[in-house]
mmCIF file of C-alpha atoms in Angstrom:
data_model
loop_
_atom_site.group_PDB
_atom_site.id
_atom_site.type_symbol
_atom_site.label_atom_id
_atom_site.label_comp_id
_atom_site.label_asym_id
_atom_site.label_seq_id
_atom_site.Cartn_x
_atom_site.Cartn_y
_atom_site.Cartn_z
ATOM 1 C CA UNK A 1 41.644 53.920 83.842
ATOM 2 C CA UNK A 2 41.014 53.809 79.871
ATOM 3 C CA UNK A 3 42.795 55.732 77.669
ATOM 4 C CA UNK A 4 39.851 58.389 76.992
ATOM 5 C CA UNK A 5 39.354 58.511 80.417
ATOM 6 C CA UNK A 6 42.799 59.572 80.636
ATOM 7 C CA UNK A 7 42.337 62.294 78.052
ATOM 8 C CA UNK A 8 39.278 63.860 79.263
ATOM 9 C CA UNK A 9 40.494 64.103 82.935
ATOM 10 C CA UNK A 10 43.363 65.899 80.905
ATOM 11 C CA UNK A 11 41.007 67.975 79.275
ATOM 12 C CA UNK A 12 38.832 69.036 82.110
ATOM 13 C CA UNK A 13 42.077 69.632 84.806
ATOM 14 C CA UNK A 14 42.630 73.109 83.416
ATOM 15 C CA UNK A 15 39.646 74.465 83.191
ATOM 16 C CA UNK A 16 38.133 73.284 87.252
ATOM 17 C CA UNK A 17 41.668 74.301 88.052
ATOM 18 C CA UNK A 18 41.175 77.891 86.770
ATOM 19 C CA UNK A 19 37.311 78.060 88.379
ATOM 20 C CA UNK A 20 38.871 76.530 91.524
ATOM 21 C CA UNK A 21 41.395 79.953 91.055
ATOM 22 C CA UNK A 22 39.423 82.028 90.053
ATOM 23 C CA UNK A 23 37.120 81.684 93.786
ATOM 24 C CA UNK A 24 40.301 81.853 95.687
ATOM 25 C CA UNK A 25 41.827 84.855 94.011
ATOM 26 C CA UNK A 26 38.861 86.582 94.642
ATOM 27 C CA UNK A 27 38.066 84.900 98.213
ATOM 28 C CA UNK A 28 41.339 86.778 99.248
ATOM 29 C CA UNK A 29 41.189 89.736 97.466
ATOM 30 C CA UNK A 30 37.683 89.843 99.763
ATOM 31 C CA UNK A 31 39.039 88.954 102.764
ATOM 32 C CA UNK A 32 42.048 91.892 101.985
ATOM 33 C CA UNK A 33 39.848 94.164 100.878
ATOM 34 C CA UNK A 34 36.600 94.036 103.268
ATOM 35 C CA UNK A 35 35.569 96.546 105.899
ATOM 36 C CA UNK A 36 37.312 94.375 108.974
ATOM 37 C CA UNK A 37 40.673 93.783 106.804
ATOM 38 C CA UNK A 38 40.604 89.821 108.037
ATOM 39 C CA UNK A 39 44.367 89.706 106.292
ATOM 40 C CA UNK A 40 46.980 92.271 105.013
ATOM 41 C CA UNK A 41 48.086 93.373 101.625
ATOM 42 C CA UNK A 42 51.434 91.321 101.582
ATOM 43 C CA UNK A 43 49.481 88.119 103.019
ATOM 44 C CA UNK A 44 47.359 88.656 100.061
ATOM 45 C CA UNK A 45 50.162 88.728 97.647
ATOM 46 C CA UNK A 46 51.782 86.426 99.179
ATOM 47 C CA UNK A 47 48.843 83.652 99.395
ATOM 48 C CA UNK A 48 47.517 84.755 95.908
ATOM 49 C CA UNK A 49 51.294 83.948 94.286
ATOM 50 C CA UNK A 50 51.461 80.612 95.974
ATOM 51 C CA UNK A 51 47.806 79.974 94.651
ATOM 52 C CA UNK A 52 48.877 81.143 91.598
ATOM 53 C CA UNK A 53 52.028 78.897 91.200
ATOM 54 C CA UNK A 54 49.571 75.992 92.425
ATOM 55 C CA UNK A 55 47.117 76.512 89.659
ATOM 56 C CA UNK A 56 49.184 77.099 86.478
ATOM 57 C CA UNK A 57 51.242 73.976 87.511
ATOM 58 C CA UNK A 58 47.898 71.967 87.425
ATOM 59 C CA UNK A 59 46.970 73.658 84.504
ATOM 60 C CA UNK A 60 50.939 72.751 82.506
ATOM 61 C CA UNK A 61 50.895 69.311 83.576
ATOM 62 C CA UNK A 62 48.175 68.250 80.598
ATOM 63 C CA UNK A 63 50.253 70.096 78.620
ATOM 64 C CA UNK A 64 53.908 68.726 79.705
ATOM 65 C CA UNK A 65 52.408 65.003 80.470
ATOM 66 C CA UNK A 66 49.715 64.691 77.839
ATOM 67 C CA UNK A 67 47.521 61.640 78.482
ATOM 68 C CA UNK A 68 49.151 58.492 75.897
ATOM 69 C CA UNK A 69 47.601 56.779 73.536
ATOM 70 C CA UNK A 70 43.828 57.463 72.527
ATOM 71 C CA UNK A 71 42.946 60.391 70.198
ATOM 72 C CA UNK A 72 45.553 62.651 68.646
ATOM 73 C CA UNK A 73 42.791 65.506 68.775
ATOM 74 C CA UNK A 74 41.739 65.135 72.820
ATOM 75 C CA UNK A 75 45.526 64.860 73.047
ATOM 76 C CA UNK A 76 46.025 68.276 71.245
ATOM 77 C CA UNK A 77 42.862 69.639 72.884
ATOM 78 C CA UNK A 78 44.144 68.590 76.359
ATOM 79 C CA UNK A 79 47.513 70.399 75.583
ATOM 80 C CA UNK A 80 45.791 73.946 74.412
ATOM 81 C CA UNK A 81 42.858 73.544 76.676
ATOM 82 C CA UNK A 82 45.975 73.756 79.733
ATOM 83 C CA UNK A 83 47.979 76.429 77.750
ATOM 84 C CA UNK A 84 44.812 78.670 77.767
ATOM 85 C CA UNK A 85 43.943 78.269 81.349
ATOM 86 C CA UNK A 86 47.622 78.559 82.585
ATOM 87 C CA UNK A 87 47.317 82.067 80.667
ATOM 88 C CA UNK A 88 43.857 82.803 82.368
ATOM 89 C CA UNK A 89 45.004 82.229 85.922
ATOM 90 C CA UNK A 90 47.812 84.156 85.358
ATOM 91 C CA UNK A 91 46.009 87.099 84.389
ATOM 92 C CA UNK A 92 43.358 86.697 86.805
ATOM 93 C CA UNK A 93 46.552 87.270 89.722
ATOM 94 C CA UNK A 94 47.801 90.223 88.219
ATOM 95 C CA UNK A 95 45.341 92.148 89.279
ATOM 96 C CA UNK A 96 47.145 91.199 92.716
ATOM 97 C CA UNK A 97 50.296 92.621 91.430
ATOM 98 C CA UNK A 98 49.543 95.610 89.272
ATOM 99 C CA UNK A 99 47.239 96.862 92.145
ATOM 100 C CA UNK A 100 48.998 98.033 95.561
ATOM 101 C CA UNK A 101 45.080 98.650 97.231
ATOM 102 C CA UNK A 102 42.064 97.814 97.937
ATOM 103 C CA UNK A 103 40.620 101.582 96.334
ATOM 104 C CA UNK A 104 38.924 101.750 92.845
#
């Protein structure tokens, strides 16, 4: 794999990892929340955390391993480009944790 190959799988990670998130969060929050109640609240906290821990880990590793050699900029884009999606999966699971229902 070439170097910029390297950096814009770097760059990309975050960002499918958060989408990726983003549908499961919600998936479960559905499944918790919908008229049949397919899974509990504390399964849903529970599964949404260990999504949660999944996903900002994915995100942090362009920032903790950024991609060598190639481009100083993709290098520096791949780093804030996982910062900001750590910090968007994050706050998209706190709504699982500042919330204790389903109600409005």
């Amino acid at each position: 794999m070439s170097d910029l190959t390297r950096q814009i799988v770097a760059i990309a990670r975050p960002g499918l990892t958060w989408a990726v998130h983003f549908v499961a969060i919600y998936a479960l929050i559905s499944a918790s929340c919908a008229a049949r109640a397919m899974i509990g609240h504390p399964t849903l906290v529970i599964a949404g955390g260990a999504v949660t821990v999944v996903a900002v880990a994915a995100c942090l590793w362009s920032v903790f391993a950024p991609p060598a050699g190639g481009s100083t900029d993709l290098r520096r884009a791949a780093v804030w480009g996982g910062l900001v999606f750590a910090l968007a999966c994050v706050a998209n699971a706190s709504a699982l944790f500042l919330f204790q229902g389903c109600g409005g």
